[in-house]
Each structure stands twice: as structure tokens, then as C-alpha cells.
Short mmCIF file of C-alpha atoms and ligand atoms in Angstrom, two decimals:
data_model
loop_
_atom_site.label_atom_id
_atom_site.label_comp_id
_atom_site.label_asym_id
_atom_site.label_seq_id
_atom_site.Cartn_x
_atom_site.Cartn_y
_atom_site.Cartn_z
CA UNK A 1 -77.86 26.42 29.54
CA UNK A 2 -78.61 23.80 26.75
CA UNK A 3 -77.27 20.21 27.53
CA UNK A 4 -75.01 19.16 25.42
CA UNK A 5 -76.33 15.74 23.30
CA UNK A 6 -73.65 13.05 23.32
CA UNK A 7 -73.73 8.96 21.86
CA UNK A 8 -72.67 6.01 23.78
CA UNK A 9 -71.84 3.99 20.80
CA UNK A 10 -71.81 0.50 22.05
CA UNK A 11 -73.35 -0.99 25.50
CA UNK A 12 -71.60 0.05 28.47
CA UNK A 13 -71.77 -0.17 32.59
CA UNK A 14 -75.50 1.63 33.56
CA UNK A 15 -73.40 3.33 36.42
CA UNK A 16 -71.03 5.80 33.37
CA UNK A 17 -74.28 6.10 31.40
CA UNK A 18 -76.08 7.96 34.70
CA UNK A 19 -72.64 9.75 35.54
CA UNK A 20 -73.25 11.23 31.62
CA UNK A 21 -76.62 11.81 32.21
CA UNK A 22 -76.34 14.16 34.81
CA UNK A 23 -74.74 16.78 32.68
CA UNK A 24 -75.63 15.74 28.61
CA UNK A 25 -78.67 14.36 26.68
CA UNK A 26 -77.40 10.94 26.32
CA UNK A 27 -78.10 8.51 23.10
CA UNK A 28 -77.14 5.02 24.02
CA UNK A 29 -76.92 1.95 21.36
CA UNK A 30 -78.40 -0.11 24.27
CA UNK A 31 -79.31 -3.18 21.75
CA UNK A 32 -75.32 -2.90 21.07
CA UNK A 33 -75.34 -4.13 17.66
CA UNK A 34 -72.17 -2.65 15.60
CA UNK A 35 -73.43 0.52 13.89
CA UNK A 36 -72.66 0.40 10.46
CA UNK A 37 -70.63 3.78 9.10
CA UNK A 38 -73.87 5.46 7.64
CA UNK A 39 -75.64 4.45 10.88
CA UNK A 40 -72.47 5.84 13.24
CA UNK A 41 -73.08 8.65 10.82
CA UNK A 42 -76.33 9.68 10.98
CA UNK A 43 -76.74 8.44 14.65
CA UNK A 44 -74.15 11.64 15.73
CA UNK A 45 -75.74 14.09 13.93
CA UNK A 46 -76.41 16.78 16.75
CA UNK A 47 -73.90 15.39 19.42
CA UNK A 48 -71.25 17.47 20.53
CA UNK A 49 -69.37 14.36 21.90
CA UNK A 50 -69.20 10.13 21.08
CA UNK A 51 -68.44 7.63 24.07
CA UNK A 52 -66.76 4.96 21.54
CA UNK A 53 -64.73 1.49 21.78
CA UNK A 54 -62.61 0.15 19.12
CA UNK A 55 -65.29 -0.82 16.60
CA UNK A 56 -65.81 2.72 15.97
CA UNK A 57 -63.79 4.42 13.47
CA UNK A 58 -63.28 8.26 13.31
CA UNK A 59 -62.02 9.73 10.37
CA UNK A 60 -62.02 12.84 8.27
CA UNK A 61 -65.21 11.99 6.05
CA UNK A 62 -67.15 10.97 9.73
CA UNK A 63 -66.23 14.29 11.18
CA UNK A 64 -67.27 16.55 7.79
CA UNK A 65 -70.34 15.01 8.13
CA UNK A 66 -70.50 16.01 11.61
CA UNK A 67 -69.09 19.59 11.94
CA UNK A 68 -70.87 20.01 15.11
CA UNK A 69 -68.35 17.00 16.85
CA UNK A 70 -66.02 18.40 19.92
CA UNK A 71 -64.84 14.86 21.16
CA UNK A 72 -64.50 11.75 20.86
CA UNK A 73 -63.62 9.39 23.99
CA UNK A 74 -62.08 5.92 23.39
CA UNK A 75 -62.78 3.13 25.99
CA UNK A 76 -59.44 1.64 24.86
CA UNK A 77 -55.82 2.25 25.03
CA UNK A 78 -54.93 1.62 21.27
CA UNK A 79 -56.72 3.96 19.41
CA UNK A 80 -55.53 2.74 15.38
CA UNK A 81 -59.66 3.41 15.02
CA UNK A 82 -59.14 7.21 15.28
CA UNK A 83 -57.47 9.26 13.24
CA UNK A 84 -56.07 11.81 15.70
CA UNK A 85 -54.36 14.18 13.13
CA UNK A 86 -58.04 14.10 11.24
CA UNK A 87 -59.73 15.37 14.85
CA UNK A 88 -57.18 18.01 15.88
CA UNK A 89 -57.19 19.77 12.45
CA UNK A 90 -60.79 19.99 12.83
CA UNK A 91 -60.46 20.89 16.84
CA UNK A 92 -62.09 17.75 18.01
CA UNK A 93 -60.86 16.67 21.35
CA UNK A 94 -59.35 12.90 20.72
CA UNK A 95 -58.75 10.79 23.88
CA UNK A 96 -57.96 6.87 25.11
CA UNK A 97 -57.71 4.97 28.52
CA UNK A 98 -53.80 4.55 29.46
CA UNK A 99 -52.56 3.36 32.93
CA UNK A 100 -55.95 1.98 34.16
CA UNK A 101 -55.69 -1.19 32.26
CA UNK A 102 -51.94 -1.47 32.42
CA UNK A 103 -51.38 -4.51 34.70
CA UNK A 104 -54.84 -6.09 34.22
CA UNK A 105 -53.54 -6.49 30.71
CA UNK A 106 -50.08 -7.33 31.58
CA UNK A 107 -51.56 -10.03 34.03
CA UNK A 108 -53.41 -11.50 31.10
CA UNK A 109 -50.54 -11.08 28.41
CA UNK A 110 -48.52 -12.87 31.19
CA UNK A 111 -51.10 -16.02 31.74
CA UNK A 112 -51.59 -16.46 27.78
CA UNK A 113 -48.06 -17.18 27.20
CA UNK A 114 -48.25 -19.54 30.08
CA UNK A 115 -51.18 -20.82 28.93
CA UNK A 116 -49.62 -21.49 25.31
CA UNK A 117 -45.71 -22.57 27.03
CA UNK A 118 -47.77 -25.28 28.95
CA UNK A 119 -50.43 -26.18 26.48
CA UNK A 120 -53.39 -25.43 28.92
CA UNK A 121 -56.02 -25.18 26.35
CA UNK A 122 -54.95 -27.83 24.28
CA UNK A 123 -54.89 -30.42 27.31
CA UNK A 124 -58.22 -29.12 28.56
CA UNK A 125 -59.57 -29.70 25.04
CA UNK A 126 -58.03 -33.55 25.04
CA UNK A 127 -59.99 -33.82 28.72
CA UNK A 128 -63.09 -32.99 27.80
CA UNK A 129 -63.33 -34.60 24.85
CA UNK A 130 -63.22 -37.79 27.06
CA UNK A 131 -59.37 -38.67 25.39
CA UNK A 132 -57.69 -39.12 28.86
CA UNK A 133 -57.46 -42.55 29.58
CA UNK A 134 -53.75 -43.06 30.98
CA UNK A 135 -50.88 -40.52 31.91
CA UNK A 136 -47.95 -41.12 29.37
CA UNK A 137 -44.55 -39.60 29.85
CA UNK A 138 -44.74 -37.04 27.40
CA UNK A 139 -48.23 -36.34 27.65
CA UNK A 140 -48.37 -32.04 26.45
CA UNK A 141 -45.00 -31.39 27.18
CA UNK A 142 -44.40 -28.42 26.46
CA UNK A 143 -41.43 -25.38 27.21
CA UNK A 144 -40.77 -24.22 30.82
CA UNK A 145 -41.51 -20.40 31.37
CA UNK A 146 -39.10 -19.86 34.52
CA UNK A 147 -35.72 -19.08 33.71
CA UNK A 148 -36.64 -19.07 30.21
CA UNK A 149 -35.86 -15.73 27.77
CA UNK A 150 -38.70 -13.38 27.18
CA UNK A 151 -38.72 -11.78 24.50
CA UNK A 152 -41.16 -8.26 24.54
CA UNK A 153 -41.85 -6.62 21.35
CA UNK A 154 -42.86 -2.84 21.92
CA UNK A 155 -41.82 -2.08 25.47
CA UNK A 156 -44.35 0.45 26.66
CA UNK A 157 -45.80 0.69 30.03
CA UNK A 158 -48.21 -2.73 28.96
CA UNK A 159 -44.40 -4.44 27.98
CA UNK A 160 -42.63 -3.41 30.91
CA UNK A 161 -45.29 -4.99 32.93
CA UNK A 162 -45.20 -8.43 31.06
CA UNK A 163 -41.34 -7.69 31.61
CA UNK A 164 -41.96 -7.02 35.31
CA UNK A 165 -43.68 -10.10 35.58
CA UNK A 166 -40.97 -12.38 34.13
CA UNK A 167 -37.83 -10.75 35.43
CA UNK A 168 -39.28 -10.54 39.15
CA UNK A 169 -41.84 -12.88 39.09
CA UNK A 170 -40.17 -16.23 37.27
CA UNK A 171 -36.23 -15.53 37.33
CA UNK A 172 -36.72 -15.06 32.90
CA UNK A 173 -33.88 -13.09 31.05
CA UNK A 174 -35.55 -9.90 29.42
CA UNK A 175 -34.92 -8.72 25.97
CA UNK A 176 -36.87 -5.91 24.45
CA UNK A 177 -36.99 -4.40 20.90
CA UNK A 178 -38.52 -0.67 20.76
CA UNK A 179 -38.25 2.45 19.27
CA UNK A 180 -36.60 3.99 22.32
CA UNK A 181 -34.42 2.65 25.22
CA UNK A 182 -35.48 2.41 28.46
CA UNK A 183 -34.08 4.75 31.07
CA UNK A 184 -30.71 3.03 32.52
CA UNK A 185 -32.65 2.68 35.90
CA UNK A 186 -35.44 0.67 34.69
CA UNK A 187 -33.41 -1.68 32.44
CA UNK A 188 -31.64 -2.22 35.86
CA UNK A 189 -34.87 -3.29 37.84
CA UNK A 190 -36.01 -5.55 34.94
CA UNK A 191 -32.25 -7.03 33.83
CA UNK A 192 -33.44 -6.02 30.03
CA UNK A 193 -31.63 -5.38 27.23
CA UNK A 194 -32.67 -3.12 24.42
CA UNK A 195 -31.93 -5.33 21.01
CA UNK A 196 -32.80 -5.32 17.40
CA UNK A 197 -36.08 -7.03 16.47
CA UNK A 198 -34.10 -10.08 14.76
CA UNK A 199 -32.20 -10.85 17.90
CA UNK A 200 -34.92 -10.46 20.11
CA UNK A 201 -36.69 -13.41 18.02
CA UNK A 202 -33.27 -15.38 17.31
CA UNK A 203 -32.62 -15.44 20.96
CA UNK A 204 -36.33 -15.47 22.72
CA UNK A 205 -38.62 -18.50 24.53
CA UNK A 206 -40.85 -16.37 24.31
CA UNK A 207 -42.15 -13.63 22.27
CA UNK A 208 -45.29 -11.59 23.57
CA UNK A 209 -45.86 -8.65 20.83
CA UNK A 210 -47.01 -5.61 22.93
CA UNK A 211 -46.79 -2.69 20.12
CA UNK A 212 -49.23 -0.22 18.63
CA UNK A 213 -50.90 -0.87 15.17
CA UNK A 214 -49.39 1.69 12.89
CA UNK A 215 -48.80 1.50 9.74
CA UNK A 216 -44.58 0.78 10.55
CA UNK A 217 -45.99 -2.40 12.88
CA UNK A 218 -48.43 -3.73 10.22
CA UNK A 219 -46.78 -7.28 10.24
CA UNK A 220 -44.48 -6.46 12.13
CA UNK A 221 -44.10 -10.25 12.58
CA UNK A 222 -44.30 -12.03 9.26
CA UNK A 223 -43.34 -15.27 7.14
CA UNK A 224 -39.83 -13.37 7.64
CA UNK A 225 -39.85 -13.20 11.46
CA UNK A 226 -41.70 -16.16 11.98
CA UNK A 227 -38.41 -17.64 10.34
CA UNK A 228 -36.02 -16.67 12.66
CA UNK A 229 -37.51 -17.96 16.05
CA UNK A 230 -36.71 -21.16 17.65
CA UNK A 231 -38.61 -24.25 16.90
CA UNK A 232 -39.23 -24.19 20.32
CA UNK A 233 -40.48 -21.11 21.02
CA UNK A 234 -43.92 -19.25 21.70
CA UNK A 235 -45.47 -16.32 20.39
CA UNK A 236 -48.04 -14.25 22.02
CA UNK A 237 -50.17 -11.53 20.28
CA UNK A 238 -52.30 -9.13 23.08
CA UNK A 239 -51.27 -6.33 20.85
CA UNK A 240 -53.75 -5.64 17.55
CA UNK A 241 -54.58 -7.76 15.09
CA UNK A 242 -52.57 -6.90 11.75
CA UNK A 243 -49.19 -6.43 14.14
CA UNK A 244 -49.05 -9.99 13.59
CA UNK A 245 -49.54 -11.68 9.76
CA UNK A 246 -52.22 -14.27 11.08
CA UNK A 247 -51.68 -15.90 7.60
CA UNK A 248 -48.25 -16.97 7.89
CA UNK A 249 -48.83 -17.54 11.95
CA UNK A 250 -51.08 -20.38 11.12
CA UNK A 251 -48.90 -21.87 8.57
CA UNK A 252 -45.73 -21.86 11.19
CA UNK A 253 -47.69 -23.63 13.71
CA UNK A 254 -48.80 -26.11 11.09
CA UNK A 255 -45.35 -26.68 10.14
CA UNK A 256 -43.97 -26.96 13.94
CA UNK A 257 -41.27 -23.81 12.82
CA UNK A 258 -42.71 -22.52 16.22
CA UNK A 259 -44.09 -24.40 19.06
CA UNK A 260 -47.04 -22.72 19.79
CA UNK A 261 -48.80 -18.94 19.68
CA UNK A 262 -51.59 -17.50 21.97
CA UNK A 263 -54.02 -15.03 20.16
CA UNK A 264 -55.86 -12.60 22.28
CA UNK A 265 -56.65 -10.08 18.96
CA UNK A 266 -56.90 -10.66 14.94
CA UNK A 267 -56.76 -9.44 11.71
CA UNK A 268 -60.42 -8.40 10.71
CA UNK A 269 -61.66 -9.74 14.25
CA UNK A 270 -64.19 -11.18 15.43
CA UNK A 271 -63.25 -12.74 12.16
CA UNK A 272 -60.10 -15.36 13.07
CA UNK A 273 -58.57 -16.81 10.02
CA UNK A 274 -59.71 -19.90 9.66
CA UNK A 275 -56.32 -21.94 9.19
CA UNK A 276 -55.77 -20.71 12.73
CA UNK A 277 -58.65 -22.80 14.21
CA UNK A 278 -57.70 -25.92 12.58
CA UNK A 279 -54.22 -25.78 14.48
CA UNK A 280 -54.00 -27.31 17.76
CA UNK A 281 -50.83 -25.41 19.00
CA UNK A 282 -52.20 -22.14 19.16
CA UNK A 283 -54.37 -20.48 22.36
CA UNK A 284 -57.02 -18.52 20.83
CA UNK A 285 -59.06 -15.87 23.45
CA UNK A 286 -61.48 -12.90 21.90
CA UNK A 287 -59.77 -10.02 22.99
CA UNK A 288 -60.26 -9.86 26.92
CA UNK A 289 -56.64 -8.92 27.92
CA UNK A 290 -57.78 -5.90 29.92
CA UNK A 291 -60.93 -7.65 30.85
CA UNK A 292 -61.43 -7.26 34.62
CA UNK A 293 -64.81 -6.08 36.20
CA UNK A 294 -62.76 -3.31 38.23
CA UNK A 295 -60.66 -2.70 35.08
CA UNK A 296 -62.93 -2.42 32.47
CA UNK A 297 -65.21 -0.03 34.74
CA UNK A 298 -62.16 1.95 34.90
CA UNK A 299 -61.95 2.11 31.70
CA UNK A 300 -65.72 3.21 30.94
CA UNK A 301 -65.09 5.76 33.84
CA UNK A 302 -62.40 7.35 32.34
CA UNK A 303 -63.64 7.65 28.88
CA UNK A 304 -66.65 9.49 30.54
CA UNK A 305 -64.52 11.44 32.06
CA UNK A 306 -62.66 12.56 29.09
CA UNK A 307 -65.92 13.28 27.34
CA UNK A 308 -67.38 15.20 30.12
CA UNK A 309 -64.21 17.51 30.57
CA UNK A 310 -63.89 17.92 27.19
CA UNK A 311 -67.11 19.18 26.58
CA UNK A 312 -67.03 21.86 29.42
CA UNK A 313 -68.60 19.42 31.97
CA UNK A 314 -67.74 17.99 35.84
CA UNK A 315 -65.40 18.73 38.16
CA UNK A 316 -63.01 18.39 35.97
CA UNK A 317 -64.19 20.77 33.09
CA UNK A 318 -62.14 21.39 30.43
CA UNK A 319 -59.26 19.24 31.73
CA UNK A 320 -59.94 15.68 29.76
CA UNK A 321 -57.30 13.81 32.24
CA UNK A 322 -55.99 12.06 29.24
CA UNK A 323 -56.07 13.95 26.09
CA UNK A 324 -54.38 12.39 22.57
CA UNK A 325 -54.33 15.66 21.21
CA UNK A 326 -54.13 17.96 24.36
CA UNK A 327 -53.33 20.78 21.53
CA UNK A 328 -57.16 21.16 20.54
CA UNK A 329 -57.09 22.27 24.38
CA UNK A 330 -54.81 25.05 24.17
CA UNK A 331 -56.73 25.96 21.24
CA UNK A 332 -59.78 26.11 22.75
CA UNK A 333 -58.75 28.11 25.83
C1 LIG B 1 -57.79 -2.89 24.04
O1 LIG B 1 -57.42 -3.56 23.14
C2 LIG B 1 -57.32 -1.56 24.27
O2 LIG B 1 -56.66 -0.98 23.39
O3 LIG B 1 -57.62 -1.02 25.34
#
């Protein structure tokens, strides 16, 4: 039997590159420099499956050009980069990472908005720039996070385990906005309530924005939004860029109508608006939240997994564990 070829778009763990090797030709961007379209083109003609992250983007024109495509494995949760209805009406198998990243992203989501509540970066900043001479009684005061109302925007399973975190964890008062409610049981465990978006930021501390980029959350939080917080309040983005208008971010912070915001992902990233990094009150990290050794090799695992299965391969042929568009399966079969 021919091996199937497959391309490893970006630079990943040595350990998932062998575990592909054993069963596919495999094509690795090893100098992991961003392929530009023609090149992410060109580079799959003849594979019959792409390991990608979320600076490749899959869309109808990509997969004409490659007719010969049967997956495509994201080493990500979101997945905005692929257009999923574009890969099932062609039968191409679509598929993320959920679950394994959940609470290494939750942790993070949860130490950002501490960081920005307690102006950790700001105050390390002061330090090292050799500014410290004397303690002063309202040297970086900034908002308590215990006891406090958190405020989660797109409750998923990432949301719930912010929520987790502040119900349990630090005594806060949840409130959630979201398509759907929560089953009764698990509003019960967290004390949430399901509200409208404008209440949640009327009435939050602190907002952390944990929804998918669609095209219905594309600013989600705008001039608008930004509006109706409290002065005093935090925002916290470990969502997608574009969820939140970075534009109109920057100028709240400038104007103090918020206290503070902590950025883990942009619009356009690595690109960060550049009124954003002339603002001191704002926490600004390039888009770690789910990056743990052990997570992130999760991660890469799993995508290979969902590559291998999908093309016929492993012990788990022909059962990607977890499919976006499990249809192209049935299909198949
Ligand atoms: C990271 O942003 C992910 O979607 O996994």
C-alpha cells in the first residue's frame, strides 16, 4: 500500500512528526516561516492530509486547487481559519483540539485578569526601569479580584472554567452572557446567572471575553460596550482577536472609561495596534493562553491523531476522536 503524503505546516514537537512518520510521507515546514497562500498552495499539492495551526487558512479556492485533500487537522480549538462548510461539501475531514487545553487556558485567562486587576506588568515595568525609590500609599492600586463580579462572555467549557475558578476559587459572583443557558445543575455549582450582554458589562469587575470569532462576535465588544462598563473595571480578551474592537479598547484605556484590559490575542496579530502599546493600563501577552509544555503536546498529539484516523491510519483508523464535520465520516463509510 502507497503511504499517504501529508504537510506539517508550521514547526511542531519532533515526537508527533515521528508518530506521522510511521504511517505517511511527511513534508514538514521545519524553517517555520508563515507560508504565504500560493506557497500553502503549491506546498499541498499531492497530500492527502495538512497538520495546520491557526495561521493557516482553508477555504474553498485552497481546496479546488487541491482536489486530492481528505483532511485537515487544526492544532487549535478555535478554528475561524477553516471554513468547515467549504471542507464538508468537498468531503474533507475538518477537525480542532477541544478539552485538552481547557483548563491550561482557563488557568491563564484566570492569571491575566489578575495580572491586569493588580497591575502586575505595569509595576514590574516601573521596577525595572529603576523608578522604585520609596513605597507610597497608593503606589498601583488597583481593583481586588476576590469577592469581586466576574463577568464571562461566551460560557463554553474554556468560560465555565474561568467561572470555576472565580466562584470556587476567590468567593466572585458569576454572571455569564451566551447563546444558551447552562444546565440548572451547573449554574448551581458555579452561583451564575445567565444575563444579557449589557448587564453582564453594566454589572461586572471583571469581564474576560471567552467566545468564538464568528462573524455575530466580530466586535462583539465595541466603542458601544466599552461604554457601559464601570470605570473601574477590567477587561480580558483570551478569546480571538476581532471579538474585541482593539481600536476603541485602546482609546477607553486612554481615557480611564475602563481601568485596565489584558490582551492575550489581536486583530491582525502578531500585528498589535499600536495605540495599544502606548497605554500603560493594559497587559499585553502574544497569544500563550493554552501554552503549557504538557498542554500544547496535547494538542500536537491530538491533531496527529485526527489526521492519522482520518486518513485510514492508527489504531484509531477512521475514527478522528474529534471531528468538526463528523458528517464527511458517515459519508465516507
Ligand atoms: C488557540 O487560540 C486555540 O484556539 O487553541
Amino acid at each position: 500500500m502507497t503511504r499517504p503524503a501529508v504537510l506539517v505546516a508550521r514547526a511542531v514537537f519532533p515526537e508527533v512528526i515521528e508518530r506521522l512518520a510511521a504511517h505517511c510521507e511527511v513534508d514538514v515546514n521545519r524553517e517555520d516561516r508563515i507560508f504565504t497562500r500560493p506557497e500553502l498552495i503549491a506546498r499541498l499539492a499531492g497530500k492527502a492530509g495538512a497538520f495546520i495551526t491557526g495561521s493557516e487558512r482553508i477555504d474553498a479556492e485552497l481546496l479546488d486547487a487541491n482536489p486530492q485533500l481528505r483532511a485537515v487537522c487544526n492544532m487549535a480549538v478555535g478554528y475561524n481559519n477553516i471554513d468547515v462548510d467549504a471542507c464538508t461539501a468537498r468531503g474533507v475531514l475538518a477537525s480542532n483540539t477541544p478539552d485538552v487545553l481547557t483548563e491550561t487556558t482557563a488557568d491563564f485567562g484566570f492569571a491575566l485578569m489578575m495580572a491586569t486587576a493588580r497591575r502586575i506588568a505595569e509595576s514590574e515595568h516601573y521596577l525595572r526601569r529603576g523608578e522604585w525609590t520609596k513605597w507610597r500609599y497608593d503606589m498601583f492600586a488597583g481593583t481586588d479580584v476576590h469577592g469581586a463580579t466576574l463577568g464571562v462572555l461566551g460560557m463554553g467549557r474554556i468560560g465555565q472554567g474561568v467561572a470555576r475558578r472565580g466562584a470556587l476559587g476567590f468567593g466572585m459572583k458569576v454572571l455569564y452572557a451566551n447563546r444558551s443557558r447552562l444546565p440548572a445543575d451547573v449554574e448551581a455549582t458555579l452561583g451564575a446567572k445567565w444575563v444579557d450582554k449589557a448587564t453582564l458589562l453594566r454589572e461586572s469587575d471583571h469581564v474576560v471575553v471567552v467566545t468564538p470569532y464568528t462573524p455575530q462576535t466580530h466586535h462583539l465588544v465595541d466603542a458601544a460596550a466599552l461604554a457601559l462598563m464601570k470605570p473601574t473595571a477590567t477587561l480580558t480578551n483570551i478569546a480571538r482577536g476581532g471579538v474585541v474592537d482593539d481600536a476603541a479598547l485602546a482609546a477607553a484605556l486612554k481615557a480611564g472609561r475602563i481601568a485596565a484590559a489584558g490582551l492575550d490575542v489581536f486583530e491582525g496579530e502578531p500585528s498589535v495596534h499600536p495605540a495599544l502599546l502606548e497605554v500603560p493600563n493594559v497587559v499585553l501577552t502574544p497569544h500563550i493562553a493554552s501554552a503549557s509544555v504538557p498542554t500544547r503536546l496535547a494538542m500536537a498529539s491530538l491533531a496527529a491523531d485526527n489526521l492519522l484516523a482520518a486518513l485510514g491510519l492508527g489504531p484509531a483508523a477512521g475514527q478522528p476522536p474529534t471531528p468538526l464535520n463528523p458528517q464527511v465520516l458517515a459519508r465516507q463509510g
